Coordinates of C-alpha atoms and ligand atoms in Angstrom, one line a residue:
X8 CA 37.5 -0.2 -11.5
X9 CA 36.0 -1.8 -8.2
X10 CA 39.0 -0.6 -5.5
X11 CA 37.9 -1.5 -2.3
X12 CA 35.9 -4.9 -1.2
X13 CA 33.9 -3.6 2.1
X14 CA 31.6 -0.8 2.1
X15 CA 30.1 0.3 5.3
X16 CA 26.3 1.9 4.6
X17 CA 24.4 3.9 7.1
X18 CA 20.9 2.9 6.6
X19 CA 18.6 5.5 7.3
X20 CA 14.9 4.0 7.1
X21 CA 13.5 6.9 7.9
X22 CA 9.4 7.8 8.2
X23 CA 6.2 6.7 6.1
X24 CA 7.2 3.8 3.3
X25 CA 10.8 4.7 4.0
X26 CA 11.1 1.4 5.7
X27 CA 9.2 -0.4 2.9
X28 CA 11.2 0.9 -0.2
X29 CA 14.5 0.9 1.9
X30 CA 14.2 -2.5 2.6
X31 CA 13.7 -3.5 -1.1
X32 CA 16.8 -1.3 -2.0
X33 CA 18.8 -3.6 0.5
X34 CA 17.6 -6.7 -1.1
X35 CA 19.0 -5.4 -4.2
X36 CA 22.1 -3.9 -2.7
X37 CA 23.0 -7.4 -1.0
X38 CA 22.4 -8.8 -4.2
X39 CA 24.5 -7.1 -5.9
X40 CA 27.5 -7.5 -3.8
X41 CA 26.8 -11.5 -3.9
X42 CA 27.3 -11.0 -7.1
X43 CA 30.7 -9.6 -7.1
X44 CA 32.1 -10.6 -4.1
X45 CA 31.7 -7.4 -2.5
X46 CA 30.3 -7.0 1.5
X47 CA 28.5 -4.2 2.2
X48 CA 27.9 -3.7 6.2
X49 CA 25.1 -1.8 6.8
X50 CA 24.2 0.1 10.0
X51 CA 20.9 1.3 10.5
X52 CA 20.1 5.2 12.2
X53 CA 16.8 6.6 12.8
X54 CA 15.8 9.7 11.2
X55 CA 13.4 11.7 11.2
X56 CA 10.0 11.5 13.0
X57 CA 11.2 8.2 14.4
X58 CA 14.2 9.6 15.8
X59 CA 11.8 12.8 17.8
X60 CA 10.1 9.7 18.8
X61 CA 12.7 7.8 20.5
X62 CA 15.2 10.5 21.4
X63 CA 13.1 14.0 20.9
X64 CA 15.7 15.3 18.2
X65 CA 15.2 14.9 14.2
X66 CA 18.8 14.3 13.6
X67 CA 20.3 12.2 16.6
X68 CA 23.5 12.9 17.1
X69 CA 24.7 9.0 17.0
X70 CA 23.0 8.9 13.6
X71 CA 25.2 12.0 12.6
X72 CA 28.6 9.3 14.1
X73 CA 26.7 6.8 12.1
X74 CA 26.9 8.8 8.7
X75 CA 29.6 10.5 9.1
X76 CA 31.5 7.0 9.2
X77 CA 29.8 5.7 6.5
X78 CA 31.0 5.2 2.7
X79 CA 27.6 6.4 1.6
X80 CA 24.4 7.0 3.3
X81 CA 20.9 5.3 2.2
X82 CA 18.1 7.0 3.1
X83 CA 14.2 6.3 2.9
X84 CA 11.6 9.0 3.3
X85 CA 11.4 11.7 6.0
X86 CA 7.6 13.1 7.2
X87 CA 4.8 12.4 9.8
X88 CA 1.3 14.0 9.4
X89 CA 2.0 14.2 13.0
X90 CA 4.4 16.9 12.8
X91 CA 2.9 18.3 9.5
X92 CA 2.8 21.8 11.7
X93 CA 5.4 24.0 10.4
X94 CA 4.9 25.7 13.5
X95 CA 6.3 23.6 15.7
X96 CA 9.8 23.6 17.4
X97 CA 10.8 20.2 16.4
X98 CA 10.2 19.0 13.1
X99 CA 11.3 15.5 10.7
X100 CA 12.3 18.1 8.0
X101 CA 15.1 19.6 10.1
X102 CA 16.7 16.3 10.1
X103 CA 17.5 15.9 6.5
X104 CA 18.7 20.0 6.3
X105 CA 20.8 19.4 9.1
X106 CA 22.2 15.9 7.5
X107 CA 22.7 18.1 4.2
X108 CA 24.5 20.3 5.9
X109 CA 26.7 18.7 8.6
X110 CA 27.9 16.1 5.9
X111 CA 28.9 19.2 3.3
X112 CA 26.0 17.8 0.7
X113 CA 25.9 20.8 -1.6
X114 CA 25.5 18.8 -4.9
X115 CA 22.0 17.2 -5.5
X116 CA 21.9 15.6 -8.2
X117 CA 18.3 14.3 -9.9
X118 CA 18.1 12.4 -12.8
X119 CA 15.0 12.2 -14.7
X120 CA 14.0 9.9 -18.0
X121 CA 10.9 9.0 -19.9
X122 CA 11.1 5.1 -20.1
X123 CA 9.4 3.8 -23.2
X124 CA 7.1 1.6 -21.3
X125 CA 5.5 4.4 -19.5
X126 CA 4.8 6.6 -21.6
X127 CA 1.2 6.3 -21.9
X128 CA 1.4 6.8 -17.9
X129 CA 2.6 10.7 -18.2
X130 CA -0.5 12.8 -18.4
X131 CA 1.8 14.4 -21.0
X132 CA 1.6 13.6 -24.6
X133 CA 4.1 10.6 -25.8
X134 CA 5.2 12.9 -28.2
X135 CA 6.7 15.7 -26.3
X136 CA 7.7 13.3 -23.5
X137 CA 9.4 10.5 -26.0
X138 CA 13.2 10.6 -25.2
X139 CA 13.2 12.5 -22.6
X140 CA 16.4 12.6 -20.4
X141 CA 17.9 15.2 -18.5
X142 CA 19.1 15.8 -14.9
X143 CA 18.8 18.4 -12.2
X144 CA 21.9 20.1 -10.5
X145 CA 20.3 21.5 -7.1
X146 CA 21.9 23.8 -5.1
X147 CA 21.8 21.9 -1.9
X148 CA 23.4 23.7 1.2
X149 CA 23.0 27.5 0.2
X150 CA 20.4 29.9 -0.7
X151 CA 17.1 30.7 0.7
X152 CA 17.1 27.3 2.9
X153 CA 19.8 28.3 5.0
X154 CA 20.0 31.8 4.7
X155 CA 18.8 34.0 7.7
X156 CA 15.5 34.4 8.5
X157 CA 13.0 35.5 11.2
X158 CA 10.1 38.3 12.5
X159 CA 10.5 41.3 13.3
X160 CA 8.0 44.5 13.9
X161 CA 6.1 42.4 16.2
X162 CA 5.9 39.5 14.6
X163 CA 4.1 41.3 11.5
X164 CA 6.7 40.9 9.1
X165 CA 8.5 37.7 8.5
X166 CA 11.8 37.3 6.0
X167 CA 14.1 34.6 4.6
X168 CA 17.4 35.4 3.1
X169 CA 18.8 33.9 -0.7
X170 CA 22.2 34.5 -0.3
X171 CA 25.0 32.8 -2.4
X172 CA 28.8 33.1 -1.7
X173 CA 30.9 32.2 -5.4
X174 CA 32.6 29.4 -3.8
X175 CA 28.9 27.9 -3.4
X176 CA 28.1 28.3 -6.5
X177 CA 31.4 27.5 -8.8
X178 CA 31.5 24.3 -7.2
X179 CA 28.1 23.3 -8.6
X180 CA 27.9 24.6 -11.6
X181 CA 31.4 23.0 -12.0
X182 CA 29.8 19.8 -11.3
X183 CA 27.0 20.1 -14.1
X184 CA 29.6 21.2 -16.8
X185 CA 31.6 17.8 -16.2
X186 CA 28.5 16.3 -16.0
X187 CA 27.2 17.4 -19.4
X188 CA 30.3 16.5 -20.9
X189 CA 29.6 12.9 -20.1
X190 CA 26.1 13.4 -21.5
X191 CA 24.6 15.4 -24.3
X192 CA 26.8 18.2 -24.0
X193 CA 24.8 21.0 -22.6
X194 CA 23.8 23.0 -19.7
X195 CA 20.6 24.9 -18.9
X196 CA 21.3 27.3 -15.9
X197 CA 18.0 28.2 -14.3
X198 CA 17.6 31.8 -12.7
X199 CA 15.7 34.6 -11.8
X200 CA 18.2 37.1 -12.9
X201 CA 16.2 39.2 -14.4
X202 CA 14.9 40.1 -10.6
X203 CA 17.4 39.2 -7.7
X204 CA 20.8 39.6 -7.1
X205 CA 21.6 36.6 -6.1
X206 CA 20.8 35.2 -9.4
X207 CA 22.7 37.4 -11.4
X208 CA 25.8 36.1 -9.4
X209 CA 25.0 32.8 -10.3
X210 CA 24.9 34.2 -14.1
X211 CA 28.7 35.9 -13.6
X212 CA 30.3 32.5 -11.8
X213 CA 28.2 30.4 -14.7
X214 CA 30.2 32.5 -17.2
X215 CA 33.0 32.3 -15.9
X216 CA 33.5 28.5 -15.8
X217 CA 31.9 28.2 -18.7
X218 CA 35.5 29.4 -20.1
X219 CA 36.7 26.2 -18.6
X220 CA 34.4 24.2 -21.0
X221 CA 34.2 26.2 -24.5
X222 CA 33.3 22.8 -25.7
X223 CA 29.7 22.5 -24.0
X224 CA 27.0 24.2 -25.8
X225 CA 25.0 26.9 -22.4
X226 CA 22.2 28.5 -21.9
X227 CA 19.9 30.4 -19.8
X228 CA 16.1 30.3 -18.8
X229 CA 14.5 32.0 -16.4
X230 CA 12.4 29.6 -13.7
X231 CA 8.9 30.6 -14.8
X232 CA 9.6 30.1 -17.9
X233 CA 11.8 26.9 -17.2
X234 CA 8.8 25.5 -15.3
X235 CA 7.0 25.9 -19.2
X236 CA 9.3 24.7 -21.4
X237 CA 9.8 21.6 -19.0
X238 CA 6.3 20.5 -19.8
X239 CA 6.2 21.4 -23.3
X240 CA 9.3 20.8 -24.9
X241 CA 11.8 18.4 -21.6
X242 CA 13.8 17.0 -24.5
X243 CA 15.4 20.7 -24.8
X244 CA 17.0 19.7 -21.3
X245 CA 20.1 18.0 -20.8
X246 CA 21.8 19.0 -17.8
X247 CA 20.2 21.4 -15.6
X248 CA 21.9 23.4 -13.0
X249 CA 20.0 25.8 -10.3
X250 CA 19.8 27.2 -6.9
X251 CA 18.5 25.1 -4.5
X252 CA 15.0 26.0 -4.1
X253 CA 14.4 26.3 -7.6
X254 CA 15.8 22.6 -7.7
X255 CA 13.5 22.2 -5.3
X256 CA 10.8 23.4 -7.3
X257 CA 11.2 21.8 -10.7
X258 CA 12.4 18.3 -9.6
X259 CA 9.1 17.5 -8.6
X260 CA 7.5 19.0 -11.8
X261 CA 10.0 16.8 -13.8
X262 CA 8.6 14.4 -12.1
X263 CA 5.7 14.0 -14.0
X264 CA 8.0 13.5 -17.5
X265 CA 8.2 10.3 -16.7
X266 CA 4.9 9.0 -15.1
X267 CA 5.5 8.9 -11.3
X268 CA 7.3 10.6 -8.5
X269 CA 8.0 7.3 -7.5
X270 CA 10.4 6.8 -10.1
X271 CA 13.0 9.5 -9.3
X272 CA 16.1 9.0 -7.4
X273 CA 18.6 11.4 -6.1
X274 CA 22.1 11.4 -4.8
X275 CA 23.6 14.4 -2.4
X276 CA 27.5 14.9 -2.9
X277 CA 29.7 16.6 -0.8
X278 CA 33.5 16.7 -1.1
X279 CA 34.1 13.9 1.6
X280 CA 30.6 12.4 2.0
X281 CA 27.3 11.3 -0.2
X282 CA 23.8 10.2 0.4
X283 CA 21.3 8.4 -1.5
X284 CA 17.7 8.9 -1.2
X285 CA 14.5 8.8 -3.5
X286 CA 13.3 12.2 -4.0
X287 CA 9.3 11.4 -3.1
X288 CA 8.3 11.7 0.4
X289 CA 7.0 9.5 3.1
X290 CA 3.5 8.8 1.4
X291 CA 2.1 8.4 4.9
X292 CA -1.0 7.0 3.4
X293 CA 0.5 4.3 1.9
X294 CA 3.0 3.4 4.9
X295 CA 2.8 0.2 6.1
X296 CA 0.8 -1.3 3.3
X297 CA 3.5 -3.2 0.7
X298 CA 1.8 -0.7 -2.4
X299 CA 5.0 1.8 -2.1
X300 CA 6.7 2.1 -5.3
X301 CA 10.2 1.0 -4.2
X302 CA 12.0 1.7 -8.2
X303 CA 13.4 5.3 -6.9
X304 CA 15.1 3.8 -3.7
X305 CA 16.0 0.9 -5.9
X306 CA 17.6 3.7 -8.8
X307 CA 19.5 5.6 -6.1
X308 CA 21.1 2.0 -4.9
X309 CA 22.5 2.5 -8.5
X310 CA 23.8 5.8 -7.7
X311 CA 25.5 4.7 -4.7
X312 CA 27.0 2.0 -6.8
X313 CA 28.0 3.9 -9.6
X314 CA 29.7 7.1 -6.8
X315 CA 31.5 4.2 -5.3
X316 CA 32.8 3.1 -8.4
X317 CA 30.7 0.3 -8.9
X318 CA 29.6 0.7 -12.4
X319 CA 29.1 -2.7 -13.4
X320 CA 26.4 -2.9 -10.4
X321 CA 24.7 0.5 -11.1
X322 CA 24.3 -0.5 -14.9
X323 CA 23.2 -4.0 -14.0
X324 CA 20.4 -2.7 -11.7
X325 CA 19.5 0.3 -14.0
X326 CA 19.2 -2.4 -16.4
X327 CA 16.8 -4.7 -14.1
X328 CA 14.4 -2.2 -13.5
X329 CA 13.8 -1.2 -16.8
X330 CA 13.5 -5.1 -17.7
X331 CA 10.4 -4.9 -15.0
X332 CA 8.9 -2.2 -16.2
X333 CA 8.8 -3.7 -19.4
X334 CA 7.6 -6.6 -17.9
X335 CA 4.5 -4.9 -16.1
X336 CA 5.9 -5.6 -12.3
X337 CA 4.2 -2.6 -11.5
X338 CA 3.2 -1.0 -8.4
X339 CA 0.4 0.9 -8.1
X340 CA 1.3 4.4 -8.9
X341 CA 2.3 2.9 -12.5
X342 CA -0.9 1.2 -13.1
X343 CA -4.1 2.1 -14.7
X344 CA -6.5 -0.8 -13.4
X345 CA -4.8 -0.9 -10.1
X346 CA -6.2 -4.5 -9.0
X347 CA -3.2 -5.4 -11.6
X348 CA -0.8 -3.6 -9.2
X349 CA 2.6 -5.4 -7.9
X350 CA 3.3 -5.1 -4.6
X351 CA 6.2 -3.2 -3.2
X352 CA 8.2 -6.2 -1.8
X353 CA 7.1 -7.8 -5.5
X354 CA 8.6 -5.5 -7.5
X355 CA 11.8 -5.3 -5.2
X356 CA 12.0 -9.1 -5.9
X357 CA 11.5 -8.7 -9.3
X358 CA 14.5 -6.4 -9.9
X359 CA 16.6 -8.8 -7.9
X360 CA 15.8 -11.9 -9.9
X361 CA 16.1 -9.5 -13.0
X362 CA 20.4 -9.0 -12.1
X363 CA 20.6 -12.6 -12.5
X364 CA 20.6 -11.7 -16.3
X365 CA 24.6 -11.1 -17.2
X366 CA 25.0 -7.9 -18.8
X367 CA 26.4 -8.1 -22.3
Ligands
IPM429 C1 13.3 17.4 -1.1 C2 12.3 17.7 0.0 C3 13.0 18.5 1.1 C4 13.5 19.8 0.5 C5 12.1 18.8 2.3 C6 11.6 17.5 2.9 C7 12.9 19.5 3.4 O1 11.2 18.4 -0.5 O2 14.3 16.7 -0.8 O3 13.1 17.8 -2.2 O4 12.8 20.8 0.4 O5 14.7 19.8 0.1
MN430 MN1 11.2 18.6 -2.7

């Protein structure tokens, strides 16, 4: 049920393509809400490399305001080969981490599926890849990210902490079980608890809410040998829930179940707020050329939509896309002879037109 008629979106553009894809996303966005009579008012931050630019700080804080304000947050790509030293003080990365974490954003959530039309694209075989659909849980405010972590010993030994408290971890994994149930039904945890500590707290919390759902089938696989079984056999996957550098890890691995990073989207939830972003990167080679694949900013657009309790919207667009894809309005990344490549702005205008098409 649509409740409220005015949305108020912070637009983060961002670094790289972020502009590009972002502003195919809007185009989408805006169509939508023609649609249905709804107004979405956006209000653009900077982010990122942009943002050191203009005011020397990653995450300004008037684009904090901005987001914090916001019903949802849409955000490109963060990243300048600029600041690609990991050495330096001030970076384009410790803008998102701070965003994460100043808005409460533990909950990442990234879906993944094999669409039938590019299946030949995945360098793996159509028949391990054919009906693939599953989605990542990541840990996003916890763990080794944010634990401590410094030098010591004159600077010859360096350390970073994974800790988890329960809270961090019940809320999550509370998440992916009402998310399975919605699904197929099942839930992968992902570990290392054969080796750390923190891991086999994540295996005690798991069980325990696991009580909660005696319906959904569980299981566990530890992360090397998740990282295997994602390439040889994804269909075993339905909901997958992990710490957050593990989800790290494996999101862009599942990446390659269905042909292209640029087809993933994510959303980041937190109790009071939520973000929407593709989970590539900036593709700095690519910025400023129109060849960006804009489908996983698009796809997150239908996250937003469906979070804010859009559904009609979020189905209609999930619909459009894979209506051009069947159509071959491709961008480069999806295309084998790539002088038959769509352009960025092409494809964005392609999935607009596409929602014309009433759902049934
Ligand atoms: C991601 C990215 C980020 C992460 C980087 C840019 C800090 O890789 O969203 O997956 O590691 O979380
Ligand atoms: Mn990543």
């Amino acid at each position: 049920m649509i409740t409220k008629r005015t949305y108020n979106i912070a637009i983060l553009p961002g670094d790289g393509i972020g502009p590009e894809v972002v502003a195919e996303a809007i185009k989408v966005l805006q169509a939508i809400g023609t649609m249905h009579n709804i107004e979405f008012n956006l209000n653009f931050a900077d982010l990122g490399a942009v943002a050191i630019d203009k005011t020397g700080e990653a995450l300004p804080a008037k684009t904090l305001q901005t987001c914090i304000e916001a019903d949802a947050v849409l955000l490109g790509a963060i990243g300048d080969p600029r600041y690609d030293d990991p050495t330096l003080q001030v970076r384009p990365e410790q803008g998102l981490l701070r965003l994460r974490k100043a808005l409460g954003l533990f909950c990442n959530v990234r879906p993944v599926r094999a669409y039938d039309s590019l299946l030949e694209l995945s360098p793996l075989k159509r028949k391990y890849v054919a009906g693939a659909d599953l989605v990542i849980y990541r840990e996003l405010t916890g763990g080794i990210y944010f634990g401590e972590q410094g030098r010591k010993e004159n600077n010859s030994y360096a350390y970073d902490v994974c800790g988890y408290h329960i809270h961090e971890i019940e809320r999550i994994v509370r998440l992916a079980f009402e998310a399975a149930r919605l699904r197929k039904n099942r839930v992968t945890l992902v570990d290392k608890a054969n080796v750390l500590e923190s891991s086999r707290l994540w295996r005690e919390v798991f069980n325990e809410i696991k009580k909660e759902f005696e319906d959904v089938e569980t299981n566990y696989v530890l992360v090397d040998n998740a990282a295997m079984q994602m390439i040889l056999n994804p269909c075993a996957f339905d909901v997958i829930v992990t710490s957050n550098i593990f989800g790290d890890i494996i999101s862009d691995e599942a990446s390659v179940i269905c042909g292209s990073l640029g087809m993933l989207p994510s959303a980041s939830l937190g109790v009071e707020h939520s973000l929407f972003e593709p989970v590539h990167g900036s593709y700095p080679a690519a910025a400023g050329k129109n060849i960006a694949n804009p489908l996983a900013t698009i796809l997150s657009v239908a996250l937003m939509l469906r979070h804010l309790g859009i559904e009609i919207g979020a189905l209609q667009i999930e619909e459009a896309v894979a209506h051009c894809l069947e159509e071959s309005f491709l961008t480069e990344d999806l295309c084998i002879d790539k002088s038959e490549a769509c352009s960025c702005s092409e494809v964005g205008d392609a999935v607009a037109t596409a929602l014309r098409v009433p759902v049934v």
